[in-house]
XYZ file of C-alpha atoms in Angstrom:
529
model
C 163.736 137.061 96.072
C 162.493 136.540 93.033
C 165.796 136.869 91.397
C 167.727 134.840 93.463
C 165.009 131.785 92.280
C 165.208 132.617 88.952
C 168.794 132.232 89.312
C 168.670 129.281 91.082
C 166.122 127.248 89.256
C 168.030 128.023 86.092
C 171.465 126.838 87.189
C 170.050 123.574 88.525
C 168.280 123.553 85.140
C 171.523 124.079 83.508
C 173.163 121.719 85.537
C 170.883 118.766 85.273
C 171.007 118.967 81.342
C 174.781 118.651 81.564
C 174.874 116.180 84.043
C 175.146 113.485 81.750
C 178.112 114.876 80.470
C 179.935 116.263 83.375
C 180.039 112.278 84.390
C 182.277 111.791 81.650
C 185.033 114.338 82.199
C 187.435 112.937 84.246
C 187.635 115.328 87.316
C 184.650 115.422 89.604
C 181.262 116.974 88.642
C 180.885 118.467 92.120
C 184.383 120.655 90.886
C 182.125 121.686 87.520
C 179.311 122.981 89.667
C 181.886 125.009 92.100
C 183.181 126.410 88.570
C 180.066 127.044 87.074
C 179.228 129.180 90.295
C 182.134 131.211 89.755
C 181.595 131.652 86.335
C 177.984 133.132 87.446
C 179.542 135.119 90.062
C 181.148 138.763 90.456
C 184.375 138.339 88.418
C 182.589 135.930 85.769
C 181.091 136.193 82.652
C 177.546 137.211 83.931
C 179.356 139.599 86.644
C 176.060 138.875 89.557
C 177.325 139.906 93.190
C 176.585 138.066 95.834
C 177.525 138.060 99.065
C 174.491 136.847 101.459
C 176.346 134.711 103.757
C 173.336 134.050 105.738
C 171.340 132.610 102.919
C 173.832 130.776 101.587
C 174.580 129.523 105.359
C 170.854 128.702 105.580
C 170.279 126.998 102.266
C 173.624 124.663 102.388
C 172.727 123.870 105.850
C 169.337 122.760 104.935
C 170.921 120.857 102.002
C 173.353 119.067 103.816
C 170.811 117.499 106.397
C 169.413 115.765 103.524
C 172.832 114.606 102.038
C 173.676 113.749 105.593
C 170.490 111.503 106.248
C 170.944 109.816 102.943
C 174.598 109.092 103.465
C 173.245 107.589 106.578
C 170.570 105.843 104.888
C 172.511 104.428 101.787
C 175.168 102.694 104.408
C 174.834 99.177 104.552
C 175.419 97.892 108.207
C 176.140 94.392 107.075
C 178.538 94.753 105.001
C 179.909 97.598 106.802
C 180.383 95.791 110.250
C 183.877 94.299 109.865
C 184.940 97.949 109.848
C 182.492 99.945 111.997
C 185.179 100.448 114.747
C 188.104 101.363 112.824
C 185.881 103.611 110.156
C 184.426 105.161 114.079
C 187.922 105.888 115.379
C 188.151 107.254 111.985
C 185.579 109.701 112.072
C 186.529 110.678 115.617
C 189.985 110.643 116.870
C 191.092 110.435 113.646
C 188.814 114.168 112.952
C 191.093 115.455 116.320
C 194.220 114.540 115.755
C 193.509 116.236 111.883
C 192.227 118.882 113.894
C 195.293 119.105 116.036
C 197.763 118.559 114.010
C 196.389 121.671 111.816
C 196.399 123.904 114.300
C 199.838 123.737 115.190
C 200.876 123.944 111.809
C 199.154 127.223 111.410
C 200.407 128.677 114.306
C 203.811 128.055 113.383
C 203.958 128.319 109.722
C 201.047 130.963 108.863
C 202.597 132.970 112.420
C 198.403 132.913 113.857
C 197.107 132.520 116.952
C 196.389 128.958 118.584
C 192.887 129.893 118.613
C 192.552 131.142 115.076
C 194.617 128.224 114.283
C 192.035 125.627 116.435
C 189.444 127.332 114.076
C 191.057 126.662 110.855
C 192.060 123.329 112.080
C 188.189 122.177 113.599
C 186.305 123.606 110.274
C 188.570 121.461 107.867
C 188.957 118.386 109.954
C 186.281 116.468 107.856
C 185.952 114.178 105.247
C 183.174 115.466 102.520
C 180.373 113.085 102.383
C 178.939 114.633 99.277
C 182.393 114.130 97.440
C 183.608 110.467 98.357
C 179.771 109.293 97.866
C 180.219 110.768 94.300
C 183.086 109.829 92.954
C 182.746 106.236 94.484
C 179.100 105.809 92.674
C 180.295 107.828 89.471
C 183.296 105.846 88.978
C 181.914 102.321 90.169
C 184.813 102.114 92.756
C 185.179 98.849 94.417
C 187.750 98.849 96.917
C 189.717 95.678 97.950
C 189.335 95.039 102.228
C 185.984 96.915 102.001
C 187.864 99.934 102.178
C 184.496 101.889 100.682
C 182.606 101.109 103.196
C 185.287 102.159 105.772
C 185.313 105.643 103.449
C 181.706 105.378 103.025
C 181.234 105.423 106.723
C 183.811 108.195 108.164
C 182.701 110.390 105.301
C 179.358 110.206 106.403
C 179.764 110.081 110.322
C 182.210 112.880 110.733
C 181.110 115.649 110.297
C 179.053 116.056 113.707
C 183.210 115.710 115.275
C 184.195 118.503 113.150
C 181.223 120.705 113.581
C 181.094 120.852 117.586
C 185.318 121.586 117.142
C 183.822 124.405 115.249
C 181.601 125.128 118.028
C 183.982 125.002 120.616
C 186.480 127.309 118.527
C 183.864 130.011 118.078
C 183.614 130.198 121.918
C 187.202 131.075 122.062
C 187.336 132.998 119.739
C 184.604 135.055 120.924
C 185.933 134.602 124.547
C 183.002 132.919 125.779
C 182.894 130.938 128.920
C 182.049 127.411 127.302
C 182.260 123.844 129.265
C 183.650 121.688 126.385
C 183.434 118.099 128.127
C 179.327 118.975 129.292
C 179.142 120.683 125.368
C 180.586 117.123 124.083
C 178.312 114.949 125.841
C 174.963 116.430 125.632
C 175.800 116.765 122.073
C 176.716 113.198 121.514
C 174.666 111.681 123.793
C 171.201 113.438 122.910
C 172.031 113.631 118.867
C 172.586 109.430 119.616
C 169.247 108.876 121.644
C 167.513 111.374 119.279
C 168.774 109.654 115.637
C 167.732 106.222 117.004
C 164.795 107.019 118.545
C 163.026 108.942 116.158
C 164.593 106.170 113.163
C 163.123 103.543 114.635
C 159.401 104.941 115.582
C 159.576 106.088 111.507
C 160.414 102.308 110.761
C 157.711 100.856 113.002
C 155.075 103.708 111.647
C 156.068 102.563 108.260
C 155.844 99.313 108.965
C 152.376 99.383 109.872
C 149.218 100.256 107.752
C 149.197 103.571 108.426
C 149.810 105.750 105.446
C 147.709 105.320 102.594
C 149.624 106.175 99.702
C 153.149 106.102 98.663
C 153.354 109.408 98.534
C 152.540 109.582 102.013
C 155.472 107.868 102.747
C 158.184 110.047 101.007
C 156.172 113.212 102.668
C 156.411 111.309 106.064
C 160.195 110.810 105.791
C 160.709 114.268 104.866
C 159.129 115.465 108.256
C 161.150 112.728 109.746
C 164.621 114.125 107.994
C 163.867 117.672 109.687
C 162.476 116.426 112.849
C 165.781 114.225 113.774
C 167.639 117.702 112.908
C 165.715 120.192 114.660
C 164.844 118.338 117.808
C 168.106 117.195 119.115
C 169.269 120.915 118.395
C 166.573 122.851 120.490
C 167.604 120.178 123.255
C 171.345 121.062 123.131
C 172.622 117.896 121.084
C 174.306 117.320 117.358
C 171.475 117.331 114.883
C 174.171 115.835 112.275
C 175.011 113.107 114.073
C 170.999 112.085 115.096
C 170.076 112.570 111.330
C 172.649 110.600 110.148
C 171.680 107.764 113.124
C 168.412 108.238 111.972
C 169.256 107.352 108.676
C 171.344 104.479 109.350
C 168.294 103.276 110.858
C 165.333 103.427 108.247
C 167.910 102.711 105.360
C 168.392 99.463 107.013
C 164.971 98.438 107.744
C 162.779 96.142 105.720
C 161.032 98.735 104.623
C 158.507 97.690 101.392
C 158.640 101.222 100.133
C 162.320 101.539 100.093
C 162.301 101.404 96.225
C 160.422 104.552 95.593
C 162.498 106.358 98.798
C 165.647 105.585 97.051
C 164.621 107.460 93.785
C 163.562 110.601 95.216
C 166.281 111.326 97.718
C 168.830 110.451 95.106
C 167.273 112.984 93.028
C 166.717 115.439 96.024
C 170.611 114.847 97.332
C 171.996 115.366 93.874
C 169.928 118.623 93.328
C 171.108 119.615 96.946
C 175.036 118.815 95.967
C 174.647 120.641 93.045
C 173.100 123.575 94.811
C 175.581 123.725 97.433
C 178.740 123.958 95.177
C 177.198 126.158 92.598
C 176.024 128.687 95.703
C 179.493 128.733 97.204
C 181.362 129.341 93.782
C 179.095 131.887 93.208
C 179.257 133.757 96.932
C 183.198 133.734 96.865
C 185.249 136.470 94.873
C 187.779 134.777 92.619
C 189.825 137.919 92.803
C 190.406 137.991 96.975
C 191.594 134.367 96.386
C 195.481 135.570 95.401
C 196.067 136.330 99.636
C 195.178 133.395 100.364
C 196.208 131.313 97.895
C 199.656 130.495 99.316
C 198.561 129.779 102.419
C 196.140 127.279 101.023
C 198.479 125.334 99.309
C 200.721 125.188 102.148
C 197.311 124.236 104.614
C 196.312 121.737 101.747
C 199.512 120.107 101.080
C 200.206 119.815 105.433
C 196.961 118.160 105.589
C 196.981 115.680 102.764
C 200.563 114.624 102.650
C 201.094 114.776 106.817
C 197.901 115.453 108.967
C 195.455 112.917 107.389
C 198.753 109.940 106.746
C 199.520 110.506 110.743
C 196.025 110.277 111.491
C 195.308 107.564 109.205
C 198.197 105.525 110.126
C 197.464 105.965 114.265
C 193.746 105.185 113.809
C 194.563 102.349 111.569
C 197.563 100.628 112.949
C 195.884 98.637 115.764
C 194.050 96.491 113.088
C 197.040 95.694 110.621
C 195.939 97.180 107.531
C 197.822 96.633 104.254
C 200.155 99.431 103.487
C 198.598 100.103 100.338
C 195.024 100.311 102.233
C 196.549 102.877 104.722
C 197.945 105.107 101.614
C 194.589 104.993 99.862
C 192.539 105.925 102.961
C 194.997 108.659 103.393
C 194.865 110.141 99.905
C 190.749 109.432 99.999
C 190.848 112.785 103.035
C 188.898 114.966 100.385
C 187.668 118.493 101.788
C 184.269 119.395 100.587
C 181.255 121.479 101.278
C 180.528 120.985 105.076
C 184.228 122.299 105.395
C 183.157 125.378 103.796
C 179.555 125.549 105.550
C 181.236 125.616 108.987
C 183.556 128.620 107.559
C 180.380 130.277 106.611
C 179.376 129.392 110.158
C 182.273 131.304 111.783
C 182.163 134.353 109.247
C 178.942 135.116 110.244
C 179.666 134.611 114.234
C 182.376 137.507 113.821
C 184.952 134.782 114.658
C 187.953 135.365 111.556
C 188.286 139.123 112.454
C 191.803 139.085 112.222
C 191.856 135.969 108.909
C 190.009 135.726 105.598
C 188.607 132.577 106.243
C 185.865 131.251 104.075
C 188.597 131.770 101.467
C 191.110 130.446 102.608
C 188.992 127.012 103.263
C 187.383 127.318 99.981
C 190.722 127.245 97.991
C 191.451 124.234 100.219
C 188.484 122.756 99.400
C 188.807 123.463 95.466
C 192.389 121.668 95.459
C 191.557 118.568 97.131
C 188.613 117.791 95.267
C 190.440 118.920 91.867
C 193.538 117.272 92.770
C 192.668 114.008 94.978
C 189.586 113.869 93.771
C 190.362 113.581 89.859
C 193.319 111.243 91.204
C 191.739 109.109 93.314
C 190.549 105.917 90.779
C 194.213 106.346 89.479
C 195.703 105.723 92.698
C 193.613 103.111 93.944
C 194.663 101.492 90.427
C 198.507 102.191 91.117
C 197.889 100.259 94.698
C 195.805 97.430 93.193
C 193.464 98.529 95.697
C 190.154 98.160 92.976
C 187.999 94.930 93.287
C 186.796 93.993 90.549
C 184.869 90.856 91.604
C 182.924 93.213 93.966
C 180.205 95.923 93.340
C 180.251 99.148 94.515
C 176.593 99.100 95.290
C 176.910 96.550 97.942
C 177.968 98.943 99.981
C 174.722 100.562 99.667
C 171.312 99.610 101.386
C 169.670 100.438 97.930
C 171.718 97.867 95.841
C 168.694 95.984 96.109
C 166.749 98.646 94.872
C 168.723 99.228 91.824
C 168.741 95.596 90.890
C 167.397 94.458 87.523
C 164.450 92.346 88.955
C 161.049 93.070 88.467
C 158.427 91.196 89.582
C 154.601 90.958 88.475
C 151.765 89.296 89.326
C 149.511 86.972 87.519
C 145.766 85.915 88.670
C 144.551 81.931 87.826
C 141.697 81.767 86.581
C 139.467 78.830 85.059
C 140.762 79.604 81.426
C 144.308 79.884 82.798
C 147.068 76.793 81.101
C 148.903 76.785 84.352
C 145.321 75.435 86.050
C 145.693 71.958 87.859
C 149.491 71.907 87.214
C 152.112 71.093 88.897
C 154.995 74.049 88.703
C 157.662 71.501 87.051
C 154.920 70.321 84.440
C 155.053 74.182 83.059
C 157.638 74.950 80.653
C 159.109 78.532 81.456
C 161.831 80.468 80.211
C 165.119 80.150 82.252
C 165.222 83.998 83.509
C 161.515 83.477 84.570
C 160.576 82.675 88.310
C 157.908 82.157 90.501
C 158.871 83.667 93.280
C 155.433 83.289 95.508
C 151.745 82.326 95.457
C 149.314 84.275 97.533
C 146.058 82.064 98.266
C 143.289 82.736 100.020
C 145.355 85.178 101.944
C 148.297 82.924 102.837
C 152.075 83.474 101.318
C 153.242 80.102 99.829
C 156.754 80.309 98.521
C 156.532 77.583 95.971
C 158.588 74.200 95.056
C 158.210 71.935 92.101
C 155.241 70.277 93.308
C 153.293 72.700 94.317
C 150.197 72.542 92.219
C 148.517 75.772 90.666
C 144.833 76.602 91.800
C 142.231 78.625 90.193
C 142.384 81.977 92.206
C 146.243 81.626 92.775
C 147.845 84.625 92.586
C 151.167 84.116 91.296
C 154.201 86.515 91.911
C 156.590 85.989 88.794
C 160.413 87.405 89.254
C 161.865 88.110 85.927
C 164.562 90.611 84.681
C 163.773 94.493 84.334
C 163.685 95.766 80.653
C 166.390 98.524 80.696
C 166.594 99.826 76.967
C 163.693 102.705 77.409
C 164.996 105.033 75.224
C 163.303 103.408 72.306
C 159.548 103.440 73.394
C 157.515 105.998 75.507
C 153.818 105.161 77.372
C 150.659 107.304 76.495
C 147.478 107.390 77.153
C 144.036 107.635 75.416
C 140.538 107.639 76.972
C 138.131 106.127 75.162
C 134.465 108.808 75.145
C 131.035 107.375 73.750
C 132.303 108.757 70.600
C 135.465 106.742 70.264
C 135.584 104.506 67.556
C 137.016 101.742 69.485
C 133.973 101.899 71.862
C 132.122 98.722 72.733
C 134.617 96.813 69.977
C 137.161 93.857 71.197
C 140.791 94.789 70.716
C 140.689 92.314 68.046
C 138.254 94.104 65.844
C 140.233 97.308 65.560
C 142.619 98.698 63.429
C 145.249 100.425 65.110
C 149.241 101.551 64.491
C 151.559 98.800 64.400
C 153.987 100.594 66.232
C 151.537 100.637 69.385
C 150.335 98.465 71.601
C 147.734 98.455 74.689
C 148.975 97.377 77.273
C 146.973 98.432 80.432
C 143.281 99.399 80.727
C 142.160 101.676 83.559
C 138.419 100.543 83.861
C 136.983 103.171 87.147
C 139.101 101.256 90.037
C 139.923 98.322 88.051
C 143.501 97.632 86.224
C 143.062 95.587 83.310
C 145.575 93.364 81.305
C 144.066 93.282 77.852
C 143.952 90.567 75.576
C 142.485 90.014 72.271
C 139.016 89.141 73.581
C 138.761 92.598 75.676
C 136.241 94.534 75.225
C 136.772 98.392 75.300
C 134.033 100.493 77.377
C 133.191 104.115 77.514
C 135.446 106.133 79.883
C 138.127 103.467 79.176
C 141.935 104.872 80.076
C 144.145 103.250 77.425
C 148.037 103.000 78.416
C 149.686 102.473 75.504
C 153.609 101.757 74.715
C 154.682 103.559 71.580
C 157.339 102.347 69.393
């Protein structure tokens, strides 16, 4: 155990450092991290062998809940609901007919069974969430006809169609007696009731004074992520689908906290697609690929260039898409890590006794996101598809969250210039705003003649400073003993390259000015130059 997190903690460590790097090679980072895997792995350079299927089963399964519930929470509705339905059929018929259309392709060209060929058909059926999310952020595509959205929102609804195929498969396979219509409704029907019900009680909990802290908040969605897995599971329904309902749900909300939400599961959902890729580089054995590696071209090259268009083009065709939308949506089919999770799934269920399967689907998976994945900006160029009057991020509930506003707040008092005025008597700078004023406990959201009162406090909106790289915050509490004790920050002498701005005074925050008096015990946040 200890081992394996040594080894883990020092790839993502590894990774994270080169992050900023990987961004700028022009092929997908999630390919790097499948590389760097195999280069840690039995036939690489540090020659470790690994083959624990069930903890690398457990551990991408775990991550991809929490890539799942923030693909979920990162869609916007709004600007998503021109093409719900299509992007729906899409993530549905469109992951059957895939499905389908595999299957008999295996069974006649690769000479398998129907039912090994159902298998290999269900577990690759999917669009990867984790890879169209990333190279759509990375690369700042903007699609023309909101066509990422529509890729946005297969990628991230449909998987739950591809994993109960998977189910269903196994059952033949294993030649179990298996119900598939009752399987497909309790699945959809309780992972549906499960996602919105236990989304919305987090939004109305969250909405209400109950958790003190903000950290209380990211700790209460985290039980939330695992409860809208786990429950709808023990009661026979699709935990992917309710956790990605559930996070359609709370990412939507007007949810004050939102901000701080977004920042850690970004971080979390990187560190889990980086963990995922480099885990199943490592587990496979680059040397066992040659047998399969045929096949896999042939599978890959079916699927991208006839399977997905056919699918694609049926789905589509109803609506009237432009042709250059249909090829884009086609070529944007990439295979990724829940295609390779559900292989995992089967290996481990006995169900490829007679096909090497999780390589097979891993070589898949490695040539669609190295070759339509590095393509894909390219193409979408070649079809004129990119909109460059439109930002990526809208697609996102969190484009409000990375926006450069800031807003602070400043308290009237009877010394205060703004006193008695009216808010077009004050001169301001142009990117300055008062957005609100907050007095005596009532919201006023202010016009020109709204005059200031002493006790106002006034909610400015002005834009975020962004170049941080050239000062860093410290602190310095000021003992008994301290020089600057009991001495205005006018009276002492200090670096010209700092500058105090906060005071933490017991439970007070203080903005300082020249006049301020420094106490004992005094917390001193300063910016350094």
């Amino acid at each position: 155990m200890n081992e394996s997190l040594l080894l883990i903690g020092s790839v993502i460590f590894i990774c994270i450092l080169l992050d900023k790097y990987i961004k700028k090679i022009p092929v997908p980072s999630l390919l790097i991290f499948i590389l760097i895997g195999m280069l840690f792995g039995e036939n690489g350079i540090f020659r470790i062998v690994y083959n624990d299927y069930e903890a690398v089963n457990l551990t991408c399964s775990v991550s991809l809940i929490f890539i799942m519930f923030y693909g979920g929470f990162g869609t916007n509705i709004k600007t998503a609901r021109p093409i719900i339905i299509p992007s729906v059929l899409l993530s549905t018929i469109g992951v059957v007919m895939t499905a389908g259309l595999v299957c008999l392709f295996c069974n006649i060209a690769l000479k398998l069974t129907l039912t090994e060929s159902f298998l290999i058909g269900s577990v690759i059926a999917s669009t990867d969430a984790a890879s169209v999310f990333n190279i759509l952020r990375n690369k700042k595509l903007s699609l023309k006809y909101r066509t990422d959205s529509m890729l946005e929102m297969e990628s991230g609804s449909n998987d739950p169609v591809s994993y109960m195929l998977t189910i269903i498969a196994i059952a033949l396979l294993g030649n179990e007696k298996i119900a598939v219509i009752p399987l497909l409704f309790s699945q959809l029907v309780i992972g549906i009731i499960c996602g919105l019900f236990i989304g919305q009680a987090a939004v109305k909990i969250m909405q209400r004074p109950l958790l003190p802290s903000q950290e209380s908040h990211t700790v209460f969605i985290f039980s939330i992520i695992i409860l809208a897995y786990a429950l709808p599971s023990v009661l026979g329904g699709n935990g992917y689908l309710s956790i990605y309902l559930c996070g359609i749900t709370i990412g939507n909300a007007n949810l004050s906290q939102k901000k701080y939400l977004v920042h850690f599961f970004d971080s979390l959902t990187h560190i889990a697609q980086v963990l995922i890729f480099f885990l199943l580089g490592l587990l496979v054995t680059p040397v066992n690929l040659s047998s399969v590696f045929l096949p896999s071209i042939a599978v890959m090259t079916f699927i991208t260039f006839v399977a997905r268009p056919l699918a694609v083009l049926a789905v589509l065709l109803p609506f009237r898409p432009q042709i250059n939308q249909i090829i884009l949506v086609s070529w944007s089919g990439l295979r990724g890590a829940a295609s390779i999770v559900f292989a995992i799934m089967a290996t481990l269920s006995f169900a490829d006794q007679t096909y090497d399967l999780y390589n097979l689907v891993f070589c898949i998976v490695l040539l669609s996101v190295a070759i339509q994945g590095s393509t894909l900006p390219y193409i979408a160029k070649k079809l004129n598809m990119i909109d460059n009057d439109f930002d990526i991020k809208r697609t996102f509930t969190d484009y409000q969250e990375e926006s450069d506003i800031s807003f602070i707040k400043l308290r009237v008092n009877k010394f205060h210039p703004w006193l008695n005025k009216n808010l077009r008597q004050i001169k301001m700078p142009p990117d300055l705003l008062v957005a609100m004023i907050i007095r005596n406990n009532t919201v006023i959201i202010p016009d020109g003649n709204t005059k200031i009162l002493i006790n106002d406090m006034i909610v400015v909106a002005a834009r975020e400073f962004e170049d941080r790289d050239h000062f860093v915050l410290s602190e310095t509490i000021v003992d008994k003993n301290h020089n600057w004790s009991k001495r205005s920050l006018a009276d002492i002498d200090k670096d010209k390259s700092e500058r105090i701005i906060l005071i933490k005074r017991g439970s007070q925050t203080i903005i300082p000015s020249g006049r301020t008096v420094l106490e004992p015990d005094d917390i001193l946040v300063m910016v350094n130059i």
